[in-house]
Amino acid sequence: MTVHPASHGPPRLMISEEEIQSRVEEMGRQIAADFNGQPITVVGVLTGCLVFVADLIRQMDFPVRLCFVRASSYRGTTTVPGNLTIDSSFLPDVEGRDILLVDDILDSGQTLKGLMEHLREKGCASIRTAVLLRKKGKQQYAIEPDYRGFDIPDTFVVGYGLDFNDEYRNYPYLGILE
Ligand code: IMP
Ligand code: MG
């Protein structure tokens, strides 16, 4: 049996659990106020959205539909995005639906751009986007999220759902690997 040890120790704190919780609470309240009880379909982008979307939807006090798509773009240690692959086999019919697309982080913008095109092709009525993090100045596509938790500098962050090689998603705070 091969044992694969974690690549690094615990991430160095960047944004604490408390800061995240209060910001996500604000975002949820804002979204709830904007949609004003109008039915929405929340589409989370797997896997990074998992913790964020779970906290966000619990701030919404009206019935929402929750579903997921999977998106991945191959990248090495450089964060240059490769080709985007979308798996929407779990996505129910979104025709005529108002969508809130939720991702963990906006980097180049390729993922959200590709997913928005994909959802439009499926005939949804409208799309708004929510991201927990935005890397300042990194966007190669003109994507302006409707809701955004924090702007961060161009560093690789993990925790609160975000991974490095599929690890570290479990940390309740956002941190930097050293
Ligand atoms: P984009 O398509 O370049 O905007 O990249 C967005 C995707 O890249 C996110 O959904 C994340 O999965 C991943 N990503 C980008 N930056 C980071 C990071 O700092 N930590 C973890 N994942 C990241
Ligand atoms: Mg992701």
PDB file of C-alpha atoms in Angstrom, residues 11-25 51-52 55 132-133 149-152 157-162 170-176:
ATOM      1  CA  PRO A  11      -1.899  26.650   5.739  1.00  0.00           C
ATOM      2  CA  ARG A  12      -0.834  30.057   7.095  1.00  0.00           C
ATOM      3  CA  LEU A  13      -3.881  32.114   8.037  1.00  0.00           C
ATOM      4  CA  MET A  14      -5.097  34.646   5.492  1.00  0.00           C
ATOM      5  CA  ILE A  15      -8.820  35.091   6.254  1.00  0.00           C
ATOM      6  CA  SER A  16     -10.202  33.709   9.507  1.00  0.00           C
ATOM      7  CA  GLU A  17     -13.252  31.530   9.961  1.00  0.00           C
ATOM      8  CA  GLU A  18     -15.036  34.409  11.763  1.00  0.00           C
ATOM      9  CA  GLU A  19     -14.311  36.907   8.974  1.00  0.00           C
ATOM     10  CA  ILE A  20     -15.567  34.445   6.372  1.00  0.00           C
ATOM     11  CA  GLN A  21     -18.722  33.668   8.327  1.00  0.00           C
ATOM     12  CA  SER A  22     -19.710  37.292   8.776  1.00  0.00           C
ATOM     13  CA  ARG A  23     -18.972  38.175   5.138  1.00  0.00           C
ATOM     14  CA  VAL A  24     -20.926  35.164   3.854  1.00  0.00           C
ATOM     15  CA  GLU A  25     -23.819  36.158   6.113  1.00  0.00           C
ATOM     16  CA  VAL A  51     -18.374  24.749   1.795  1.00  0.00           C
ATOM     17  CA  PHE A  52     -19.218  28.251   0.570  1.00  0.00           C
ATOM     18  CA  ASP A  55     -23.073  28.388   4.193  1.00  0.00           C
ATOM     19  CA  LEU A 132     -16.182  34.072  -2.358  1.00  0.00           C
ATOM     20  CA  LEU A 133     -12.859  35.369  -3.653  1.00  0.00           C
ATOM     21  CA  GLY A 149     -16.769  38.100  -0.705  1.00  0.00           C
ATOM     22  CA  PHE A 150     -13.171  39.290  -0.701  1.00  0.00           C
ATOM     23  CA  ASP A 151     -10.567  40.605  -3.107  1.00  0.00           C
ATOM     24  CA  ILE A 152      -7.222  38.913  -2.571  1.00  0.00           C
ATOM     25  CA  VAL A 157      -5.052  29.996  -1.347  1.00  0.00           C
ATOM     26  CA  VAL A 158      -6.545  26.875   0.207  1.00  0.00           C
ATOM     27  CA  GLY A 159      -9.168  25.971   2.779  1.00  0.00           C
ATOM     28  CA  TYR A 160     -12.926  26.597   3.072  1.00  0.00           C
ATOM     29  CA  GLY A 161     -13.417  24.330   0.042  1.00  0.00           C
ATOM     30  CA  LEU A 162     -10.406  25.420  -1.974  1.00  0.00           C
ATOM     31  CA  ASN A 170     -11.442  20.832   5.025  1.00  0.00           C
ATOM     32  CA  TYR A 171      -9.762  23.776   6.776  1.00  0.00           C
ATOM     33  CA  PRO A 172     -12.436  26.221   8.010  1.00  0.00           C
ATOM     34  CA  TYR A 173     -10.303  29.266   7.215  1.00  0.00           C
ATOM     35  CA  LEU A 174      -8.502  30.537   4.104  1.00  0.00           C
ATOM     36  CA  GLY A 175      -4.761  30.167   4.110  1.00  0.00           C
ATOM     37  CA  ILE A 176      -1.586  30.167   2.097  1.00  0.00           C
TER      38      ILE A 176
END
